[in-house]
Amino acid sequence: MLRVRPIQFTSDVAGWKHLLTALGLVCVEDRGDWLEFDAGSGRVALHWASADSPDDGATAFGVEVGDLAEFARRTMADGTRAELFDADHGQAVRITAHDGFTFPADKATSHTTSPEADPGLAVVATWFTPDVPGAAQELRNIGARPRNMSTDAADFSTKNGGIMSVRKSPETATGGLAFEYGGDLAALEARLAAAGVAAALAGSLLSVATPRGGTISVAGPA
């Protein structure tokens, strides 16, 4: 099992919950300072952070898997470093790429997706790196499926939902939360407006305002 599940840190959990719900995600777990939302493909976690924390507004690349030990074993066998460790929420796997990028694989609490989630919406997790081919191989090694490949960009799908995106950059970093949408972006813009969420459509890209003044992008069919 492999599912994309980036983590969005925020001091405004209520604001983000409203935004994600308006986008068409469904809250499937709510522990107050930790919430999880299903999209039609992929999942998003919200993690509370204090307003004076450098994490407030940050996004972390992350995935969910089935059997942690087996995932770590297979990933190591395919050539990517993966080690079990004790996180603050329980055991997880830390993946370390050759470019120094690290991200967690947590044990999935469910292998299914809420039928109430908008089926056209897919979660996108982005990895910026100077070495796109190297990062692409690391994602193959964890079980991601190549979708589009070039020297400066690579996109992958996953067995259990969500998209992983690799983009060329001088520095290694996690990109912000993003989505792809297979439906009508104008209709999605109208749905957001009805929920009081500001959004602006330009061609095949919808820019959506987030709490605390940021934006996220929703890419439609080209």
XYZ file of C-alpha atoms in Angstrom:
222
model
C 0.000 0.000 0.000
C 1.189 3.525 -0.805
C -0.864 6.709 -0.457
C 0.210 10.337 -0.654
C -0.453 12.221 2.605
C 1.315 15.570 2.998
C 1.087 17.320 6.350
C -0.063 20.929 6.526
C 1.027 22.739 9.697
C -1.195 25.609 10.792
C -2.197 27.725 13.758
C -5.678 28.035 12.186
C -6.984 24.473 12.156
C -10.615 25.619 11.899
C -9.841 27.806 8.875
C -8.029 25.019 7.074
C -10.759 22.524 7.924
C -13.310 24.855 6.328
C -11.115 25.298 3.237
C -10.454 21.595 2.698
C -14.117 20.743 3.189
C -15.109 23.401 0.639
C -12.621 21.920 -1.833
C -14.373 18.580 -1.537
C -12.256 16.695 0.984
C -13.856 14.795 3.875
C -12.544 14.764 7.436
C -11.992 11.122 8.429
C -10.106 11.692 11.693
C -10.187 14.585 14.164
C -8.018 14.537 17.279
C -8.081 18.298 17.803
C -4.480 19.099 16.920
C -4.277 16.381 14.238
C -6.886 15.890 11.507
C -6.927 13.783 8.354
C -8.934 14.458 5.194
C -9.671 12.209 2.234
C -9.696 13.568 -1.283
C -10.941 11.424 -4.135
C -7.281 10.409 -4.507
C -4.830 10.902 -1.640
C -5.108 12.302 1.851
C -4.107 15.496 3.704
C -3.177 15.771 7.378
C -3.546 18.997 9.369
C -1.158 19.434 12.294
C -1.637 22.289 14.736
C 1.351 24.638 15.178
C 1.533 27.736 17.332
C 1.333 31.084 15.545
C 4.890 31.970 16.565
C 6.311 28.648 15.319
C 8.368 28.521 12.104
C 6.230 25.505 11.156
C 3.044 27.595 10.959
C 1.993 27.510 7.301
C 4.627 24.931 6.303
C 3.894 21.756 4.351
C 5.723 18.456 4.860
C 6.012 15.756 2.196
C 4.659 12.447 3.504
C 3.085 9.105 2.632
C 1.089 6.310 4.250
C 1.879 2.613 3.886
C 0.490 -0.688 5.115
C 3.165 -2.757 6.880
C 5.961 -0.453 8.076
C 8.647 -3.123 8.445
C 7.900 -4.668 5.063
C 7.836 -1.255 3.389
C 11.236 -0.407 4.900
C 12.680 -3.761 3.824
C 11.509 -3.443 0.218
C 12.616 0.166 -0.046
C 16.097 -0.694 1.246
C 16.302 -3.675 -1.119
C 15.542 -1.351 -4.036
C 18.333 1.044 -3.055
C 16.758 3.807 -0.965
C 17.573 4.302 2.697
C 14.595 3.579 4.959
C 14.658 3.100 8.723
C 12.049 2.498 11.385
C 11.956 5.151 14.096
C 9.755 6.223 16.978
C 7.888 9.420 16.108
C 5.829 11.385 18.639
C 2.689 9.658 17.346
C 4.140 6.134 17.161
C 6.426 4.098 14.944
C 7.078 5.266 11.388
C 9.639 4.884 8.609
C 12.084 7.649 7.703
C 13.088 7.725 4.032
C 16.361 9.491 3.257
C 17.198 10.265 -0.365
C 20.652 10.752 -1.841
C 20.046 14.509 -2.172
C 19.451 14.714 1.600
C 15.656 15.009 1.374
C 13.855 13.120 4.141
C 10.198 12.325 4.623
C 8.087 10.012 6.793
C 5.996 7.012 5.913
C 3.297 6.472 8.530
C 1.121 3.428 8.982
C -2.240 3.986 7.297
C -5.221 4.007 9.621
C -7.463 2.953 6.720
C -6.896 1.502 3.268
C -10.155 2.879 1.920
C -11.234 6.346 0.765
C -14.372 8.110 1.942
C -17.063 7.767 -0.757
C -18.188 11.311 0.103
C -14.915 12.887 -1.096
C -14.971 14.662 -4.478
C -13.757 11.927 -6.869
C -12.170 14.468 -9.201
C -9.782 15.883 -6.604
C -6.261 14.461 -6.190
C -3.683 15.507 -3.580
C -0.262 16.514 -4.912
C 2.924 16.380 -2.807
C 5.944 18.158 -4.317
C 9.675 17.531 -3.892
C 12.091 20.215 -5.104
C 15.605 18.966 -5.863
C 18.727 19.698 -7.921
C 18.666 16.027 -9.021
C 15.329 15.201 -10.649
C 16.425 11.823 -12.119
C 17.839 10.767 -8.738
C 14.686 11.774 -6.854
C 12.562 10.026 -9.463
C 14.472 6.796 -8.864
C 13.954 7.137 -5.104
C 10.194 7.387 -5.674
C 10.266 4.310 -7.912
C 12.069 2.537 -5.084
C 9.226 3.231 -2.633
C 6.651 1.919 -5.100
C 5.438 5.040 -6.935
C 4.420 4.681 -10.579
C 5.957 7.028 -13.212
C 3.408 9.144 -15.029
C 5.345 11.934 -16.796
C 9.147 12.201 -16.957
C 11.673 14.774 -18.159
C 15.093 16.038 -17.046
C 13.501 18.903 -15.080
C 10.247 17.337 -13.830
C 8.692 14.004 -12.965
C 5.217 13.019 -11.818
C 4.152 9.780 -10.174
C 0.871 8.161 -9.256
C 0.466 5.787 -6.317
C -1.466 2.563 -5.816
C -3.755 3.934 -3.106
C -4.159 7.556 -4.134
C -2.392 10.853 -4.646
C 0.305 12.252 -6.902
C 3.990 12.859 -6.226
C 5.658 15.663 -8.159
C 9.414 16.241 -8.519
C 10.615 19.618 -9.771
C 14.064 20.996 -10.562
C 15.378 23.510 -8.017
C 18.787 24.699 -6.772
C 17.771 23.689 -3.235
C 16.172 20.568 -1.824
C 12.805 21.371 -0.225
C 9.158 20.424 0.129
C 6.677 22.265 -2.056
C 3.393 23.657 -0.776
C 0.125 21.767 -0.707
C -1.456 21.424 -4.159
C -4.172 19.507 -5.984
C -5.187 18.288 -9.409
C -8.838 18.374 -10.429
C -10.442 16.272 -13.131
C -13.731 18.153 -13.083
C -14.906 21.644 -14.018
C -12.630 24.240 -12.414
C -15.212 26.999 -12.908
C -17.763 24.931 -10.980
C -15.187 24.333 -8.241
C -14.486 28.078 -8.097
C -18.208 28.728 -7.689
C -18.450 26.117 -4.938
C -15.597 27.749 -3.068
C -17.163 31.194 -3.459
C -20.436 29.871 -2.018
C -18.452 28.688 1.010
C -16.791 32.096 1.398
C -13.393 30.957 0.082
C -11.694 33.317 -2.386
C -10.308 31.751 -5.571
C -9.135 33.013 -8.949
C -9.242 30.979 -12.169
C -6.668 31.584 -14.905
C -6.729 29.074 -17.736
C -6.331 25.600 -16.273
C -5.105 26.776 -12.848
C -7.246 27.758 -9.873
C -5.484 29.730 -7.115
C -7.233 29.361 -3.776
C -6.718 31.649 -0.786
C -5.675 29.937 2.447
C -5.879 31.104 6.056
C -3.154 33.596 7.018
C -2.850 34.976 3.469
C -1.306 32.127 1.463
C -2.530 30.343 -1.658
C -2.723 26.795 -2.938
C -3.052 25.751 -6.567
C -5.542 23.385 -8.136
C -4.549 22.315 -11.658
C -7.254 21.257 -14.067
C -7.050 19.340 -17.330
C -4.565 20.947 -19.714
